[in-house]
Short mmCIF file of C-alpha atoms (C1' of nucleotides) in Angstrom, two decimals:
data_model
loop_
_atom_site.label_atom_id
_atom_site.label_comp_id
_atom_site.label_asym_id
_atom_site.label_seq_id
_atom_site.Cartn_x
_atom_site.Cartn_y
_atom_site.Cartn_z
CA MET A 2 79.23 70.28 -62.42
CA PRO A 3 76.64 67.55 -61.21
CA LYS A 4 73.48 66.79 -62.19
CA ALA A 5 71.62 67.22 -59.41
CA THR A 6 73.57 70.45 -58.10
CA VAL A 7 72.81 72.01 -61.78
CA ALA A 8 69.07 71.04 -60.60
CA ARG A 9 69.37 73.02 -57.81
CA LEU A 10 70.73 75.76 -59.07
CA PRO A 11 67.56 77.48 -59.94
CA LEU A 12 66.46 76.59 -56.76
CA TYR A 13 68.60 78.75 -54.73
CA LEU A 14 69.08 81.48 -57.31
CA GLN A 15 64.98 81.68 -56.31
CA CYS A 16 65.33 81.07 -52.60
CA LEU A 17 68.32 84.32 -53.19
CA GLU A 18 66.16 86.49 -54.77
CA LEU A 19 63.11 85.93 -52.76
CA MET A 20 64.76 86.52 -49.31
CA PRO A 21 64.47 90.16 -47.53
CA GLU A 22 67.42 92.29 -48.30
CA THR A 23 68.27 92.85 -44.66
CA SER A 24 71.85 91.29 -44.88
CA SER A 25 74.04 91.38 -47.90
CA THR A 26 75.35 88.22 -47.03
CA VAL A 27 73.80 84.18 -46.02
CA SER A 28 75.13 81.27 -44.37
CA SER A 29 74.60 78.69 -45.64
CA ALA A 30 72.58 76.94 -43.23
CA ALA A 31 69.96 80.01 -43.51
CA LEU A 32 69.55 79.78 -47.71
CA ALA A 33 69.30 75.79 -47.16
CA ASP A 34 66.74 76.18 -44.51
CA VAL A 35 64.94 78.26 -46.80
CA ALA A 36 65.04 76.37 -49.87
CA ARG A 37 64.65 73.35 -48.09
CA VAL A 38 67.43 71.01 -48.33
CA THR A 39 70.63 70.63 -46.27
CA SER A 40 73.43 72.91 -45.79
CA ALA A 41 76.01 70.04 -46.49
CA LYS A 42 74.43 70.37 -49.72
CA VAL A 43 74.22 74.22 -50.32
CA ARG A 44 77.70 74.06 -49.67
CA LYS A 45 79.12 71.46 -51.72
CA ASP A 46 76.91 72.82 -54.68
CA LEU A 47 78.02 75.94 -54.38
CA SER A 48 81.55 74.69 -54.04
CA TYR A 49 81.52 73.82 -57.38
CA LEU A 50 81.39 77.44 -58.68
CA GLY A 51 84.60 77.98 -56.43
CA SER A 52 85.66 78.95 -52.90
CA HIS A 53 83.29 82.60 -52.93
CA GLY A 54 82.57 81.80 -49.22
CA VAL A 55 83.85 83.89 -46.83
CA ARG A 56 84.47 81.53 -43.35
CA GLY A 57 82.28 82.42 -40.42
CA VAL A 58 80.08 84.91 -42.11
CA GLY A 59 79.09 83.48 -44.85
CA TYR A 60 78.50 84.38 -49.19
CA ASP A 61 78.09 87.72 -50.10
CA LYS A 62 74.01 87.38 -51.40
CA ASP A 63 74.74 89.81 -54.96
CA GLN A 64 77.78 88.33 -56.00
CA LEU A 65 76.27 84.46 -55.36
CA CYS A 66 73.23 85.14 -57.89
CA LEU A 67 75.55 86.41 -60.11
CA LEU A 68 78.00 83.53 -60.14
CA ILE A 69 74.52 81.59 -60.45
CA ARG A 70 73.20 83.16 -63.20
CA ARG A 71 76.40 83.46 -65.11
CA GLU A 72 76.79 79.50 -64.67
CA LEU A 73 73.36 78.82 -65.84
CA GLY A 74 73.78 80.83 -68.59
CA LEU A 75 71.72 83.29 -67.55
CA THR A 76 73.33 86.22 -68.66
CA GLN A 77 73.02 85.85 -72.45
CA ASP A 78 69.70 86.27 -74.08
CA TRP A 79 67.53 83.25 -74.70
CA PRO A 80 64.50 83.37 -77.19
CA VAL A 81 62.56 80.99 -76.87
CA VAL A 82 59.20 80.03 -79.21
CA ILE A 83 55.90 78.66 -77.69
CA VAL A 84 54.27 75.71 -79.56
CA GLY A 85 50.35 75.50 -78.97
CA ALA A 86 48.33 78.64 -77.56
CA GLY A 87 46.05 77.11 -75.49
CA ASN A 88 45.57 77.56 -71.78
CA LEU A 89 48.74 75.87 -70.81
CA GLY A 90 50.74 77.98 -73.40
CA SER A 91 49.22 81.06 -72.46
CA ALA A 92 49.96 80.41 -69.44
CA LEU A 93 53.97 80.07 -70.13
CA ALA A 94 53.39 83.06 -72.04
CA ASN A 95 52.51 84.69 -69.22
CA TYR A 96 54.82 83.54 -66.66
CA GLY A 97 56.06 87.07 -64.83
CA GLY A 98 60.09 85.46 -64.30
CA PHE A 99 60.93 85.97 -67.33
CA GLY A 100 61.80 88.84 -67.45
CA SER A 101 64.78 89.33 -64.96
CA SER A 102 65.99 85.83 -66.81
CA GLY A 103 66.83 86.20 -70.40
CA TYR A 104 64.19 84.18 -71.80
CA ARG A 105 62.55 86.12 -74.03
CA VAL A 106 58.83 84.72 -75.94
CA VAL A 107 59.83 85.91 -79.68
CA GLY A 108 56.91 83.89 -80.54
CA VAL A 109 53.53 81.88 -79.89
CA TYR A 110 52.02 79.59 -82.13
CA ASP A 111 49.27 77.57 -82.67
CA ALA A 112 48.08 75.20 -85.74
CA ASP A 113 44.26 76.14 -85.14
CA ALA A 114 43.20 78.97 -87.44
CA GLU A 115 40.72 79.98 -84.75
CA LYS A 116 43.29 80.66 -82.29
CA VAL A 117 45.78 82.69 -85.00
CA GLY A 118 45.73 86.16 -84.27
CA ASN A 119 44.68 86.47 -80.60
CA ARG A 120 46.70 88.00 -78.33
CA VAL A 121 48.38 86.31 -75.42
CA ASP A 122 49.72 88.33 -73.09
CA GLY A 123 50.82 91.12 -76.12
CA HIS A 124 52.04 87.84 -77.69
CA GLN A 125 49.63 87.89 -81.23
CA VAL A 126 49.47 83.63 -82.09
CA ARG A 127 50.50 83.23 -85.07
CA ALA A 128 50.61 80.19 -87.27
CA VAL A 129 52.82 77.18 -87.06
CA ASP A 130 53.84 77.39 -90.57
CA ASP A 131 55.57 80.16 -89.32
CA LEU A 132 57.77 78.22 -87.23
CA GLU A 133 60.68 77.77 -88.88
CA ALA A 134 61.73 80.92 -90.72
CA ASP A 135 60.78 82.25 -86.82
CA VAL A 136 63.17 80.01 -85.07
CA GLU A 137 66.01 80.87 -87.61
CA ARG A 138 65.12 84.48 -87.90
CA HIS A 139 65.18 85.01 -83.82
CA GLY A 140 68.27 82.36 -83.77
CA VAL A 141 66.05 80.12 -80.83
CA ALA A 142 67.39 77.90 -79.19
CA ILE A 143 64.89 76.64 -76.51
CA GLY A 144 61.28 75.44 -78.00
CA ILE A 145 58.15 75.28 -75.44
CA ILE A 146 55.82 72.07 -76.24
CA THR A 147 52.55 72.75 -75.25
CA THR A 148 50.38 71.24 -78.14
CA PRO A 149 48.09 68.39 -77.56
CA SER A 150 49.87 64.76 -77.14
CA SER A 151 49.18 64.15 -81.35
CA ALA A 152 51.22 66.80 -82.79
CA ALA A 153 54.27 66.64 -79.98
CA GLN A 154 56.68 64.67 -82.01
CA GLU A 155 55.53 66.95 -85.03
CA THR A 156 56.85 69.54 -83.02
CA ALA A 157 59.40 68.65 -81.59
CA ASP A 158 60.94 67.42 -85.00
CA ARG A 159 60.18 70.91 -87.00
CA LEU A 160 61.58 72.65 -84.04
CA THR A 161 65.13 70.17 -84.44
CA ALA A 162 64.94 70.63 -87.81
CA ALA A 163 65.08 74.50 -87.59
CA GLY A 164 67.88 74.87 -85.49
CA VAL A 165 66.39 74.44 -81.81
CA GLY A 166 68.57 72.29 -79.10
CA SER A 167 66.90 72.28 -76.36
CA ILE A 168 62.91 71.18 -76.04
CA LEU A 169 60.49 71.52 -72.90
CA ASN A 170 58.17 69.26 -73.64
CA PHE A 171 54.61 69.64 -71.74
CA ALA A 172 52.66 66.86 -73.70
CA PRO A 173 52.04 63.96 -71.85
CA VAL A 174 54.28 62.24 -74.31
CA VAL A 175 57.76 61.45 -74.59
CA VAL A 176 59.78 62.46 -78.19
CA ARG A 177 61.78 61.33 -80.17
CA VAL A 178 65.32 64.08 -81.07
CA PRO A 179 68.06 63.78 -82.52
CA ALA A 180 70.99 62.40 -79.91
CA ASP A 181 72.32 66.00 -79.50
CA VAL A 182 69.37 68.02 -78.81
CA ARG A 183 69.05 68.51 -74.59
CA VAL A 184 64.39 67.92 -74.12
CA ARG A 185 63.29 67.64 -70.84
CA HIS A 186 59.66 66.50 -70.13
CA VAL A 187 57.10 67.91 -67.57
CA ASP A 188 53.83 66.01 -66.95
CA LEU A 189 51.20 66.83 -64.59
CA ALA A 190 49.81 63.53 -64.83
CA THR A 191 53.21 61.56 -64.17
CA GLU A 192 53.59 64.28 -60.73
CA LEU A 193 50.26 63.34 -59.18
CA GLN A 194 50.99 59.44 -59.93
CA ILE A 195 54.30 60.04 -57.98
CA LEU A 196 52.35 62.01 -55.16
CA SER A 197 49.51 59.75 -54.89
CA TYR A 198 51.71 56.79 -54.71
CA TYR A 199 53.86 57.90 -51.53
CA SER A 200 49.76 59.26 -50.47
CA VAL A 201 48.93 55.34 -50.20
CA GLN A 202 52.62 54.54 -48.42
CA SER A 203 52.17 56.63 -45.43
CA GLN A 204 48.10 56.06 -44.98
CA MET B 5 61.06 51.20 -53.83
CA PRO B 6 63.65 52.95 -55.13
CA LYS B 7 62.62 56.55 -55.79
CA ALA B 8 63.74 56.75 -59.03
CA THR B 9 61.80 53.56 -60.07
CA VAL B 10 58.89 55.70 -58.82
CA ALA B 11 59.78 58.42 -60.55
CA ARG B 12 59.61 56.31 -63.78
CA LEU B 13 56.54 53.92 -63.62
CA PRO B 14 54.62 56.76 -64.72
CA LEU B 15 56.76 56.88 -67.56
CA TYR B 16 56.14 53.50 -68.22
CA LEU B 17 52.35 53.34 -68.02
CA GLN B 18 51.80 56.17 -70.34
CA CYS B 19 54.29 54.26 -72.99
CA LEU B 20 52.34 51.16 -72.20
CA GLU B 21 49.05 52.91 -72.63
CA LEU B 22 50.26 54.87 -76.22
CA MET B 23 51.67 51.09 -77.81
CA PRO B 24 49.57 50.01 -80.52
CA GLU B 25 48.13 47.00 -79.47
CA THR B 26 49.54 44.67 -82.37
CA SER B 27 50.98 42.10 -79.46
CA SER B 28 49.53 41.84 -76.77
CA THR B 29 53.63 41.79 -74.67
CA VAL B 30 56.26 43.50 -74.63
CA SER B 31 60.34 42.89 -74.00
CA SER B 32 61.99 45.21 -71.81
CA ALA B 33 64.19 46.32 -75.10
CA ALA B 34 60.79 47.49 -76.18
CA LEU B 35 59.38 50.07 -73.57
CA ALA B 36 62.86 50.82 -73.30
CA ASP B 37 63.14 52.60 -76.82
CA VAL B 38 59.56 54.27 -76.31
CA ALA B 39 60.51 55.53 -72.57
CA ARG B 40 64.25 56.41 -73.70
CA VAL B 41 65.71 54.43 -71.46
CA THR B 42 68.14 50.81 -71.02
CA SER B 43 66.15 47.92 -71.11
CA ALA B 44 68.62 46.80 -67.75
CA LYS B 45 66.88 50.03 -66.74
CA VAL B 46 63.47 48.55 -67.39
CA ARG B 47 63.69 44.99 -66.36
CA LYS B 48 65.07 46.78 -62.60
CA ASP B 49 62.36 48.79 -62.31
CA LEU B 50 60.04 46.33 -62.69
CA SER B 51 61.56 43.42 -60.87
CA TYR B 52 60.21 45.82 -58.09
CA LEU B 53 56.68 44.98 -58.97
CA GLY B 54 57.70 41.14 -58.56
CA SER B 55 58.78 38.73 -60.94
CA HIS B 56 56.26 38.89 -64.23
CA GLY B 57 57.77 38.86 -67.17
CA VAL B 58 58.20 35.70 -69.14
CA ARG B 59 62.04 34.36 -70.14
CA GLY B 60 61.79 34.43 -73.62
CA VAL B 61 59.31 36.55 -74.39
CA GLY B 62 58.76 39.39 -72.28
CA TYR B 63 56.01 41.58 -70.67
CA ASP B 64 52.30 40.98 -70.43
CA LYS B 65 50.91 44.71 -71.38
CA ASP B 66 47.60 44.39 -69.96
CA GLN B 67 48.66 42.62 -66.33
CA LEU B 68 51.65 45.29 -66.74
CA CYS B 69 49.67 48.09 -66.89
CA LEU B 70 47.55 46.77 -64.29
CA LEU B 71 50.66 46.13 -61.62
CA ILE B 72 52.18 49.59 -62.12
CA ARG B 73 48.24 51.13 -61.67
CA ARG B 74 48.10 48.87 -58.56
CA GLU B 75 51.45 50.22 -57.55
CA LEU B 76 50.89 54.04 -57.86
CA GLY B 77 47.80 53.27 -55.82
CA LEU B 78 45.66 54.36 -59.74
CA THR B 79 42.98 52.28 -59.13
CA GLN B 80 41.27 53.85 -56.04
CA ASP B 81 39.86 57.75 -56.72
CA TRP B 82 41.77 60.66 -55.66
CA PRO B 83 39.38 64.06 -55.34
CA VAL B 84 41.92 66.95 -56.03
CA VAL B 85 41.40 70.51 -55.79
CA ILE B 86 43.13 73.71 -57.58
CA VAL B 87 43.09 76.40 -56.01
CA GLY B 88 44.09 79.52 -58.49
CA ALA B 89 41.83 79.17 -61.63
CA GLY B 90 44.51 81.39 -64.11
CA ASN B 91 45.46 80.11 -67.52
CA LEU B 92 47.68 77.34 -65.79
CA GLY B 93 44.80 76.25 -63.32
CA SER B 94 42.47 76.06 -66.16
CA ALA B 95 44.95 74.19 -68.55
CA LEU B 96 45.18 71.73 -65.34
CA ALA B 97 41.43 71.14 -64.73
CA ASN B 98 41.16 70.95 -68.80
CA TYR B 99 43.82 68.15 -68.38
CA GLY B 100 42.79 65.62 -70.02
CA GLY B 101 45.14 62.61 -69.05
CA PHE B 102 43.16 62.36 -65.51
CA GLY B 103 40.23 60.33 -67.01
CA SER B 104 41.67 56.69 -66.89
CA SER B 105 43.72 57.53 -63.98
CA GLY B 106 41.57 57.66 -60.86
CA TYR B 107 42.49 61.54 -60.23
CA ARG B 108 39.14 63.69 -60.07
CA VAL B 109 38.77 67.48 -60.12
CA VAL B 110 36.42 68.30 -57.38
CA GLY B 111 36.57 72.38 -56.78
CA VAL B 112 38.68 75.08 -58.49
CA TYR B 113 38.85 77.76 -56.45
CA ASP B 114 40.04 81.92 -56.96
CA ALA B 115 40.13 84.02 -54.35
CA ASP B 116 39.55 87.11 -57.39
CA ALA B 117 35.92 87.50 -56.87
CA GLU B 118 35.70 88.40 -60.68
CA LYS B 119 36.95 84.46 -60.96
CA VAL B 120 34.01 83.37 -58.85
CA GLY B 121 31.79 81.85 -61.25
CA ASN B 122 33.53 81.34 -64.24
CA ARG B 123 32.80 78.20 -66.02
CA VAL B 124 36.07 75.94 -66.31
CA ASP B 125 36.01 72.87 -67.88
CA GLY B 126 32.52 72.36 -66.30
CA HIS B 127 33.66 73.28 -63.09
CA GLN B 128 32.10 76.08 -61.14
CA VAL B 129 35.14 78.76 -60.10
CA ARG B 130 34.41 78.56 -56.05
CA ALA B 131 35.74 81.07 -53.88
CA VAL B 132 38.58 80.18 -51.16
CA ASP B 133 36.42 80.43 -48.35
CA ASP B 134 35.01 77.50 -49.51
CA LEU B 135 38.37 75.21 -49.23
CA GLU B 136 38.25 74.08 -46.19
CA ALA B 137 34.53 72.57 -46.18
CA ASP B 138 35.13 71.14 -49.39
CA VAL B 139 38.47 69.60 -48.90
CA GLU B 140 37.10 67.70 -45.95
CA ARG B 141 33.47 66.54 -47.68
CA HIS B 142 35.31 65.22 -50.12
CA GLY B 143 38.51 63.40 -48.51
CA VAL B 144 41.02 65.47 -50.85
CA ALA B 145 44.11 63.90 -50.47
CA ILE B 146 46.30 65.73 -53.13
CA GLY B 147 46.13 69.75 -53.21
CA ILE B 148 47.29 71.65 -56.50
CA ILE B 149 48.58 75.18 -56.38
CA THR B 150 48.74 77.60 -58.81
CA THR B 151 48.00 80.64 -57.20
CA PRO B 152 50.38 84.01 -58.20
CA SER B 153 53.71 83.58 -55.80
CA SER B 154 52.43 86.12 -53.33
CA ALA B 155 49.68 83.38 -52.28
CA ALA B 156 51.63 80.14 -52.30
CA GLN B 157 51.98 79.65 -49.00
CA GLU B 158 48.93 80.93 -47.62
CA THR B 159 47.55 77.85 -49.45
CA ALA B 160 49.39 75.86 -48.76
CA ASP B 161 49.07 76.47 -44.83
CA ARG B 162 45.23 75.90 -44.84
CA LEU B 163 45.34 73.19 -47.53
CA THR B 164 47.48 71.31 -44.94
CA ALA B 165 45.31 72.39 -42.17
CA ALA B 166 42.60 70.79 -43.45
CA GLY B 167 44.17 68.11 -44.14
CA VAL B 168 45.27 67.41 -47.11
CA GLY B 169 48.43 65.10 -47.10
CA SER B 170 49.87 65.75 -50.65
CA ILE B 171 50.49 69.22 -52.51
CA LEU B 172 51.53 69.54 -56.03
CA ASN B 173 53.07 73.70 -56.17
CA PHE B 174 53.39 75.17 -59.56
CA ALA B 175 54.00 78.55 -57.43
CA PRO B 176 57.72 79.53 -57.83
CA VAL B 177 57.99 79.84 -54.15
CA VAL B 178 59.31 76.87 -52.17
CA VAL B 179 56.69 76.31 -49.61
CA ARG B 180 57.10 75.19 -46.01
CA VAL B 181 54.67 72.14 -44.85
CA PRO B 182 54.20 69.87 -41.60
CA ALA B 183 56.78 66.96 -41.98
CA ASP B 184 54.62 64.53 -43.16
CA VAL B 185 53.08 66.55 -45.85
CA ARG B 186 54.48 65.73 -49.46
CA VAL B 187 55.05 68.66 -51.96
CA ARG B 188 56.53 68.50 -55.48
CA HIS B 189 57.44 71.29 -57.04
CA VAL B 190 56.54 72.07 -60.46
CA ASP B 191 58.30 75.14 -62.17
CA LEU B 192 58.85 76.59 -65.90
CA ALA B 193 61.84 79.27 -65.06
CA THR B 194 63.98 76.73 -63.24
CA GLU B 195 63.31 74.24 -66.32
CA LEU B 196 64.66 76.52 -68.91
CA GLN B 197 66.86 77.27 -67.03
CA ILE B 198 68.81 73.59 -66.82
CA LEU B 199 67.73 73.81 -70.12
CA SER B 200 70.11 77.12 -70.63
CA TYR B 201 73.11 75.33 -69.01
CA TYR B 202 73.23 72.29 -70.97
CA SER B 203 72.81 74.99 -73.70
CA VAL B 204 75.42 76.83 -73.11
CA GLN B 205 77.65 73.81 -72.34
CA SER B 206 77.16 72.03 -75.92
CA GLN B 207 78.11 75.39 -77.93
"C1'" DA C 7 67.38 32.07 -79.45
"C1'" DG C 8 65.54 35.17 -76.85
"C1'" DC C 9 64.21 37.31 -73.07
"C1'" DT C 10 64.25 38.30 -67.40
"C1'" DG C 11 65.83 38.79 -62.85
"C1'" DT C 12 69.78 39.56 -60.81
"C1'" DG C 13 74.00 39.83 -58.46
"C1'" DA C 14 78.62 42.37 -58.58
"C1'" DA C 15 80.68 46.13 -60.24
"C1'" DC C 16 80.96 50.77 -61.49
"C1'" DA C 17 78.94 55.61 -61.03
"C1'" DT C 18 76.82 59.57 -59.03
"C1'" DA C 19 74.65 61.62 -55.20
"C1'" DT C 20 74.33 62.42 -50.10
"C1'" DT C 21 75.45 63.44 -45.91
"C1'" DC C 22 79.34 63.23 -42.07
"C1'" DA C 23 82.86 65.56 -39.55
"C1'" DC C 24 86.57 68.59 -39.30
"C1'" DA C 25 90.41 70.96 -40.65
"C1'" DG C 26 91.22 75.45 -41.68
"C1'" DC C 27 90.29 80.47 -41.72
"C1'" DC C 28 87.59 84.97 -40.77
"C1'" DG D 7 82.51 81.26 -32.01
"C1'" DG D 8 80.53 80.91 -36.96
"C1'" DC D 9 81.11 79.15 -40.71
"C1'" DT D 10 82.89 77.10 -45.16
"C1'" DG D 11 85.19 73.74 -47.95
"C1'" DT D 12 85.92 69.09 -48.60
"C1'" DG D 13 87.98 64.56 -47.93
"C1'" DA D 14 86.44 60.11 -46.53
"C1'" DA D 15 81.65 57.51 -45.82
"C1'" DT D 16 77.75 55.81 -46.93
"C1'" DA D 17 73.00 55.82 -49.90
"C1'" DT D 18 71.65 55.78 -53.68
"C1'" DG D 19 71.12 54.84 -58.34
"C1'" DT D 20 73.08 52.67 -63.09
"C1'" DT D 21 74.88 48.75 -65.89
"C1'" DC D 22 76.84 44.90 -66.40
"C1'" DA D 23 76.76 40.46 -67.56
"C1'" DC D 24 75.14 36.01 -67.77
"C1'" DA D 25 73.07 32.19 -65.27
"C1'" DG D 26 68.03 30.49 -65.82
"C1'" DC D 27 64.08 30.07 -67.96
"C1'" DT D 28 60.95 28.99 -71.81
#
DNA sequence: AGCTGTGAACATATTCACAGCC
DNA sequence: GGCTGTGAATATGTTCACAGCT
């Protein structure tokens, strides 16, 4: 499946879930309109899941949700850890979208002894020293880094050493990981800079 | 300039700024190594800024930073507003990377009267009713949405009506805006779902 | 010798446009 | 008539590989 398609499946899923239940089916054009993409893109993307649409009618919403879920691996349980209990870590721990999606925060960690023990959305902040043991115990596959930049690389090292295979990094620094570990990098400054580039262009 | 290149310029800038100042120049290979991309990509990308590298030597770091900054429009002032003073809004208001980059938070807003007046990193949370007036007064071009999903569309409408040309949306919902407004959408669930897809594939 | 800048080759992604089915 | 599924065409992005300069 093309990377670009994988990156859009979550979008389709989100749109499908937010759609009013007036109809049990949805056409590529309708989904495209909500997702703000083209209908040809929707059809191509969904065709990678197999031919489940009905000509003249569209796709069955529930079936489509299920197919996307299965493809994205959301039918299984994904225990995650959040390292860094600042505002961002707290925001993510509180994030609602987890419930239905198989993600489960099994631990929130901080290096600051002052923060250890604080409650964050039902999670008691734990000392980073507990990280490795918890990762192994819960079989954590995804780690989220919300530490300051200065601690991001060390955190990534510890996560990968403990067996985490995927990292979502919110610290504004590029982390190095072994070749078999996947990293996605989300950075506010980057997003703003991209926006300001296009803002200047359109002036 | 290709979109893909624009999206990487902030990455190069970040890497350049974090580099030790042992040398005043940097080769495409060295920058590529830090940024975790290929050196050919770096050279192609930088060639869109003009031919400023020196064969046999590399690029002058300071000059390169300046060029990227100029290209991204970071030499001008970008007043931004943050709508939604929850954990995420607070995290963004506190975000350090703003200082050198021309972004300046001129207001943090919340619809919840309980939150209005709270201090968030030196910003007193204001009522959303003040949004339009503040946007116009400060000439805000970029708005950041960190509201709950339910308020995101209305917030986008108000921002665009007030004249904001670019929106960074952290709410897990696709917002509709006029054709001349740019939106970037950052969503935790999307990122996690992409990671879990590849995690399943590699199992 | 070392490194950039860049055409040419290749790979990926998007869009078109229409046959095929309901 | 409406809508999918998909080859073909196009556009975008990446990599190669090397001439050209210091």
